Amino acid sequence: MTPTNRTAAPLAAPDVERLARGLRAGDRTVLSRGITLIESKRADHRRSAAALMQLLLPHTGTAIRVGITGAPGVGKSTLIDALGSMLTAQAREIAVLAVDPSSRRTGGSILADKTRMARLANDPNAFIRPSPSSGTLGGVAAKTRETMLLCEAAGYDVVLVETIGVGQSELAVADMTDFFLVLALPGAGDELQALKKGVVELADMIAVNKADGDNIPRAKLAASQFAAALHILSPRSPNWSPPVVTCSALTGDGMQTLWSNILEHRQRLTSSGELAARRGEQQVKWMWTMLEERLFEPLRSDRTLKSALPRIEVDVAAGRLAPSAAVEKIATMLTRA
Ligand SMILES: Nc1nc2c(ncn2[C@@H]2O[C@H](COP(=O)(O)OP(=O)(O)OP(=O)(O)O)[C@@H](O)[C@H]2O)c(=O)[nH]1
Ligand SMILES: [Mg+2]
């Protein structure tokens, strides 16, 4: 082995096994190292990461996976803090992850998130990991999914995934979780308009947050309007009709009801076999998304390809190059990349 090769392979197979053992023993430093490994773009790291995932696979799948979405400022982080602390007080271990492909959350805003989740940030039974920084939605989602599995193998029994709800990120989070919670604001009609229909269709529950102080009557009104609207949509699951509740992440009101609903949903989907079926479908879908990411990667990383693509696009747009001929050209370059 040449020296260059040696530096390129810092994690040989036995190290992956040690990492897996440490991770399963609940060592947080090792968990963070594992996450760093799966977030790495280096080819040798990627192979180690895949080996790690395969080793840990039998020890995953046990957590209750909850996705949380809603407009900016609706109170997602505050709610995660309130719900999460309630759960750690019940001796559960919570992992908090995020999918934010816009990489809006760099530096300062990660800190802001931690202050929004002040209780959990200092809770030994909670593990908070910000969104992988930048990248395509597919890439960010794939890393978050694997991070979720690492957390499960490390013994966390509830995983809460926050998404900012930009682009298709809600869909990606709904695809990696068992229960999808949509937060809304008191403000009824307008709010209903503002929520994308596709997101409401994904909801396993809508919670009208900030139902405190003067907001309570408006929150109740909004909840009844959402309930009426949900009635019209065909439910996502034959075993579950999404309830609409009101809550206050600030005071903690409604957190217990929220959690009871999540448990009830889990019980029903488990006994009907829907949970296992849904997770199986998710796994296959993840595989395809990751493969797609992998196949497309040379388009983003290979220098020759990257520099050729804009020119090809211009030629296609100008009608000088047939799209089919362009595809042939790119495909040939891809096989050489
Ligand atoms: N009155 C009231 N304010 C709340 C409640 N929940 C959150 N807030 C406030 O709303 C603001 C936004 O809360 P966040 O938890 O950061 O909201 P978010 O949805 O995570 O926001 P982004 O991550 O930026 O999309 C903060 O000032 C919170 O204190 C609530 O239940 N009642
Ligand atoms: Mg937030």
Coordinates of C-alpha atoms and ligand atoms in Angstrom, one line a residue:
M1 CA 0.0 0.0 0.0
T2 CA 1.4 3.4 -0.9
P3 CA 1.5 6.1 1.8
T4 CA -1.2 8.1 0.0
N5 CA -3.5 5.1 0.1
R6 CA -2.8 4.6 3.8
T7 CA -3.9 8.2 4.7
A8 CA -7.0 7.7 2.5
A9 CA -8.1 4.8 4.6
P10 CA -8.2 5.9 8.2
L11 CA -11.0 3.5 9.1
A12 CA -10.2 0.0 8.4
A13 CA -12.8 -2.7 9.0
P14 CA -11.8 -3.4 12.7
D15 CA -12.2 0.3 13.4
V16 CA -15.7 0.2 12.1
E17 CA -16.4 -2.7 14.4
R18 CA -15.1 -0.7 17.3
L19 CA -17.1 2.3 16.3
A20 CA -20.2 0.1 16.2
R21 CA -19.5 -1.3 19.7
G22 CA -18.9 2.1 21.2
L23 CA -21.9 3.5 19.6
R24 CA -24.1 0.7 20.9
A25 CA -22.8 1.2 24.3
G26 CA -24.3 4.7 24.2
D27 CA -21.0 6.6 24.0
R28 CA -21.9 10.1 22.6
T29 CA -18.5 10.9 21.4
V30 CA -18.5 7.8 19.4
L31 CA -22.0 8.6 18.1
S32 CA -20.8 12.0 16.9
R33 CA -17.8 10.3 15.2
G34 CA -20.1 7.9 13.5
I35 CA -22.3 10.8 12.2
T36 CA -19.2 12.7 11.0
L37 CA -18.2 9.5 9.1
I38 CA -21.6 9.1 7.4
E39 CA -21.6 12.8 6.5
S40 CA -18.1 12.6 4.9
K41 CA -18.0 12.7 1.1
R42 CA -14.7 10.8 0.8
A43 CA -15.0 7.5 -1.1
D44 CA -13.1 5.5 1.6
H45 CA -15.2 7.1 4.4
R46 CA -18.3 6.2 2.4
R47 CA -17.3 2.6 2.3
S48 CA -16.6 2.5 6.0
A49 CA -20.0 4.3 6.6
A50 CA -21.8 1.7 4.6
A51 CA -20.1 -1.1 6.5
L52 CA -21.0 0.6 9.8
M53 CA -24.7 0.9 8.7
Q54 CA -24.8 -2.7 7.7
L55 CA -23.3 -3.7 11.1
L56 CA -25.8 -1.6 13.0
L57 CA -28.8 -2.5 10.9
P58 CA -30.1 -5.2 13.3
H59 CA -30.0 -2.7 16.1
T60 CA -32.1 -0.1 14.4
G61 CA -35.8 0.4 13.9
T62 CA -36.9 0.5 17.5
A63 CA -37.5 4.2 17.9
I64 CA -40.7 6.2 17.5
R65 CA -39.8 8.5 14.6
V66 CA -41.7 11.8 14.5
G67 CA -41.4 14.4 11.8
I68 CA -42.4 18.0 12.6
T69 CA -43.1 20.7 10.1
G70 CA -44.8 24.1 9.9
A71 CA -44.1 27.7 8.8
P72 CA -41.1 29.5 10.0
G73 CA -41.7 30.7 13.6
V74 CA -44.7 28.5 14.2
G75 CA -42.9 27.1 17.2
K76 CA -41.3 23.8 16.0
S77 CA -38.1 24.1 18.1
T78 CA -40.0 25.3 21.1
L79 CA -42.4 22.4 20.8
I80 CA -39.6 19.9 20.5
D81 CA -38.0 21.3 23.6
A82 CA -41.3 21.1 25.5
L83 CA -42.3 17.6 24.2
G84 CA -38.7 16.3 24.4
S85 CA -38.3 17.4 28.1
M86 CA -41.6 15.9 29.0
L87 CA -40.4 12.6 27.5
T88 CA -36.9 12.6 29.0
A89 CA -38.7 13.1 32.4
Q90 CA -40.5 9.9 31.6
A91 CA -37.1 8.2 31.2
R92 CA -37.0 8.2 27.5
E93 CA -34.0 9.1 25.5
I94 CA -34.6 11.7 22.7
A95 CA -32.6 12.5 19.6
V96 CA -33.4 15.7 17.8
L97 CA -32.4 16.0 14.1
A98 CA -33.2 18.5 11.4
V99 CA -33.5 18.6 7.6
D100 CA -32.6 22.0 6.3
P101 CA -31.1 21.8 2.8
S102 CA -31.0 25.6 2.5
S103 CA -28.2 25.6 5.0
R104 CA -29.9 28.6 6.5
R105 CA -28.7 27.4 9.8
T106 CA -25.1 28.1 9.9
G107 CA -23.2 29.3 13.0
G108 CA -25.4 31.7 14.7
S109 CA -28.7 30.1 13.9
I110 CA -27.6 26.7 15.2
L111 CA -26.9 28.5 18.5
A112 CA -30.3 30.1 18.2
D113 CA -31.8 26.7 17.8
K114 CA -30.0 25.5 20.9
T115 CA -31.4 28.4 22.9
R116 CA -34.9 27.6 21.6
M117 CA -34.2 24.2 22.9
A118 CA -32.5 25.3 26.1
R119 CA -33.8 22.5 28.3
L120 CA -33.0 19.7 25.9
A121 CA -29.6 21.2 25.1
N122 CA -28.6 20.6 28.7
D123 CA -30.5 17.4 29.1
P124 CA -28.2 14.3 29.4
N125 CA -31.0 12.2 27.9
A126 CA -31.3 14.3 24.8
F127 CA -29.0 14.4 21.7
I128 CA -29.4 17.4 19.4
R129 CA -27.7 17.3 16.0
P130 CA -28.2 20.2 13.5
S131 CA -29.0 19.5 9.8
P132 CA -26.0 18.4 7.7
S133 CA -24.7 21.6 6.2
S134 CA -25.7 22.4 2.5
G135 CA -26.1 19.9 -0.3
T136 CA -29.0 18.7 -2.3
L137 CA -32.2 17.8 -0.5
G138 CA -31.6 14.1 -1.4
G139 CA -28.2 14.3 0.1
V140 CA -29.2 16.0 3.3
A141 CA -32.1 13.7 3.8
A142 CA -30.0 10.6 3.2
K143 CA -27.5 11.8 5.9
T144 CA -30.3 12.6 8.3
R145 CA -31.9 9.1 7.8
E146 CA -28.6 7.4 8.6
T147 CA -28.0 9.7 11.6
M148 CA -31.4 8.6 12.8
L149 CA -30.5 5.0 12.5
L150 CA -27.2 5.6 14.3
C151 CA -29.1 7.3 17.1
E152 CA -31.5 4.3 17.3
A153 CA -28.5 1.9 17.5
A154 CA -27.1 4.1 20.3
G155 CA -30.3 3.5 22.3
Y156 CA -32.4 6.7 21.6
D157 CA -36.0 5.6 21.6
V158 CA -37.7 8.7 20.2
V159 CA -36.3 10.6 17.2
L160 CA -37.8 14.0 16.5
V161 CA -37.0 15.5 13.1
E162 CA -37.6 19.2 12.5
T163 CA -37.9 20.5 8.9
I164 CA -38.3 24.0 7.8
G165 CA -40.8 23.1 5.1
V166 CA -39.0 24.6 2.1
G167 CA -39.3 22.9 -1.2
Q168 CA -39.8 19.2 -0.9
S169 CA -38.2 18.8 2.5
E170 CA -41.5 17.9 4.2
L171 CA -41.9 15.0 1.9
A172 CA -38.4 13.8 2.6
V173 CA -39.1 14.0 6.4
A174 CA -42.5 12.3 6.1
D175 CA -40.7 9.6 4.2
M176 CA -38.2 8.9 7.0
T177 CA -40.6 9.0 9.9
D178 CA -43.6 7.1 11.3
F179 CA -45.7 10.1 12.4
F180 CA -45.9 13.4 10.7
L181 CA -46.9 16.4 12.8
V182 CA -47.9 19.6 11.1
L183 CA -47.9 22.7 13.3
A184 CA -50.2 25.6 12.4
L185 CA -50.9 29.0 13.9
P186 CA -54.1 30.5 15.2
G187 CA -55.5 32.6 12.4
A188 CA -57.8 30.2 10.8
G189 CA -58.7 30.8 7.2
D190 CA -55.6 32.5 6.1
E191 CA -53.5 29.9 7.7
L192 CA -55.3 27.2 5.9
Q193 CA -54.5 28.9 2.7
A194 CA -50.9 29.2 3.6
L195 CA -50.4 25.6 4.4
K196 CA -49.6 23.7 1.2
K197 CA -52.2 21.2 0.4
G198 CA -49.7 18.5 -0.1
V199 CA -48.4 19.0 3.4
V200 CA -51.8 18.7 5.0
E201 CA -52.3 15.5 3.1
L202 CA -49.2 14.1 4.8
A203 CA -50.3 15.1 8.3
D204 CA -50.9 12.4 10.9
M205 CA -52.0 15.2 13.2
I206 CA -52.4 19.0 13.0
A207 CA -51.6 21.0 16.1
V208 CA -52.5 24.6 16.3
N209 CA -49.7 26.0 18.4
K210 CA -49.5 29.2 20.4
A211 CA -52.9 28.5 22.0
D212 CA -52.2 30.6 25.0
G213 CA -53.4 33.9 26.4
D214 CA -55.6 35.9 24.1
N215 CA -54.9 33.4 21.3
I216 CA -57.0 30.6 22.8
P217 CA -60.3 31.3 21.1
R218 CA -58.7 31.9 17.7
A219 CA -56.7 28.7 18.1
K220 CA -59.9 26.8 18.8
L221 CA -61.6 28.3 15.8
A222 CA -58.6 27.5 13.6
A223 CA -58.6 23.9 14.9
S224 CA -62.3 23.4 14.0
Q225 CA -61.7 24.8 10.5
F226 CA -58.7 22.5 10.0
A227 CA -60.8 19.6 11.2
A228 CA -63.5 20.4 8.6
A229 CA -60.9 20.7 5.9
L230 CA -59.2 17.4 6.8
H231 CA -62.6 15.7 6.6
I232 CA -62.7 16.3 2.9
L233 CA -59.2 14.9 2.3
S234 CA -58.8 11.1 2.0
P235 CA -56.8 10.0 5.0
R236 CA -53.2 8.8 4.5
S237 CA -53.8 5.6 6.4
P238 CA -56.9 3.4 6.6
N239 CA -56.1 2.9 10.3
W240 CA -55.9 6.5 11.4
S241 CA -57.9 9.7 11.0
P242 CA -55.6 12.6 11.7
P243 CA -56.8 14.6 14.7
V244 CA -56.6 18.3 15.1
V245 CA -55.5 19.6 18.5
T246 CA -54.5 22.9 20.0
C247 CA -51.4 23.3 22.2
S248 CA -48.9 25.8 23.6
A249 CA -45.3 24.9 23.3
L250 CA -44.6 27.9 25.5
T251 CA -46.7 26.8 28.5
G252 CA -46.5 23.1 27.7
D253 CA -50.3 22.8 27.5
G254 CA -51.4 19.9 25.3
M255 CA -48.0 18.1 25.1
Q256 CA -49.4 15.1 26.9
T257 CA -52.4 14.9 24.5
L258 CA -50.0 15.2 21.6
W259 CA -47.9 12.4 22.8
S260 CA -50.9 10.1 23.6
N261 CA -52.0 10.6 20.0
I262 CA -48.6 9.6 18.7
L263 CA -48.6 6.4 20.9
E264 CA -52.2 5.6 19.9
H265 CA -51.2 5.9 16.2
R266 CA -48.2 3.7 16.8
Q267 CA -50.3 1.1 18.5
R268 CA -52.8 1.0 15.6
L269 CA -50.3 0.9 12.8
T270 CA -48.2 -1.7 14.6
S271 CA -51.2 -4.1 15.2
S272 CA -52.5 -3.7 11.7
G273 CA -49.0 -4.4 10.2
E274 CA -49.1 -1.0 8.5
L275 CA -46.0 0.3 10.3
A276 CA -43.8 -2.6 9.1
A277 CA -45.1 -2.3 5.6
R278 CA -44.6 1.5 5.5
R279 CA -41.0 1.2 6.8
G280 CA -40.2 -1.5 4.3
E281 CA -41.4 0.8 1.5
Q282 CA -39.4 3.6 3.0
Q283 CA -36.2 1.5 3.0
V284 CA -36.6 0.6 -0.7
K285 CA -37.3 4.3 -1.5
W286 CA -34.2 5.4 0.4
M287 CA -32.1 2.9 -1.6
W288 CA -33.3 4.4 -4.9
T289 CA -32.9 8.0 -3.7
M290 CA -29.3 7.2 -2.5
L291 CA -28.5 5.4 -5.8
E292 CA -29.8 8.4 -7.7
E293 CA -27.7 10.7 -5.6
R294 CA -24.7 8.5 -6.2
L295 CA -25.2 8.3 -10.0
F296 CA -25.7 12.0 -10.3
E297 CA -22.7 12.9 -8.2
P298 CA -20.2 13.1 -11.0
L299 CA -22.4 15.8 -12.5
R300 CA -21.7 17.9 -9.5
S301 CA -18.2 16.9 -8.6
D302 CA -16.4 15.9 -11.8
R303 CA -14.6 19.0 -13.2
T304 CA -14.8 18.2 -16.9
L305 CA -18.4 17.3 -16.6
K306 CA -19.2 20.3 -14.5
S307 CA -17.6 22.7 -16.9
A308 CA -19.2 21.1 -20.0
L309 CA -22.7 21.1 -18.7
P310 CA -23.5 24.8 -19.0
R311 CA -22.3 24.8 -22.6
I312 CA -24.5 21.8 -23.4
E313 CA -27.5 23.4 -21.8
V314 CA -26.9 26.6 -23.9
D315 CA -26.7 24.5 -27.1
V316 CA -29.9 22.6 -26.2
A317 CA -31.7 25.8 -25.4
A318 CA -30.6 27.4 -28.7
G319 CA -31.8 24.4 -30.6
R320 CA -28.3 23.5 -31.8
L321 CA -28.1 20.3 -30.0
A322 CA -30.9 17.8 -29.8
P323 CA -31.8 16.9 -26.2
S324 CA -31.3 13.2 -27.0
A325 CA -27.8 13.9 -28.5
A326 CA -27.0 15.9 -25.4
V327 CA -28.0 13.0 -23.2
E328 CA -25.8 10.6 -25.2
K329 CA -22.9 13.0 -24.8
I330 CA -23.4 13.4 -21.1
A331 CA -23.9 9.7 -20.6
T332 CA -20.6 9.0 -22.4
M333 CA -18.8 11.5 -20.2
L334 CA -20.4 10.0 -17.1
T335 CA -19.1 6.5 -17.8
R336 CA -15.6 8.1 -18.1
A337 CA -15.9 10.2 -15.0
Ligands
LIG1 N1 -47.0 32.6 22.7 C1 -46.3 31.5 22.2 N2 -45.2 31.7 21.6 C2 -44.5 30.7 21.1 C3 -45.0 29.3 21.3 N3 -44.2 28.5 20.7 C4 -43.2 29.2 20.2 N4 -43.4 30.5 20.4 C5 -42.5 31.6 20.1 O1 -42.4 31.7 18.7 C6 -41.1 32.1 18.2 C7 -40.6 31.1 17.2 O2 -40.4 29.8 17.9 P1 -39.5 28.7 17.3 O3 -39.6 27.5 18.2 O4 -38.1 29.1 17.1 O5 -40.2 28.4 15.9 P2 -39.7 27.5 14.7 O6 -40.9 27.0 14.1 O7 -38.7 26.4 15.2 O8 -38.9 28.5 13.8 P3 -37.9 28.2 12.6 O9 -37.0 27.1 13.0 O10 -37.2 29.5 12.4 O11 -38.8 27.8 11.4 C8 -40.3 32.2 19.5 O12 -40.2 33.5 19.9 C9 -41.0 31.4 20.5 O13 -40.8 31.8 21.8 C10 -46.3 29.2 22.0 O14 -46.8 28.1 22.1 N5 -46.9 30.3 22.4
MG2 MG -36.7 25.9 14.6

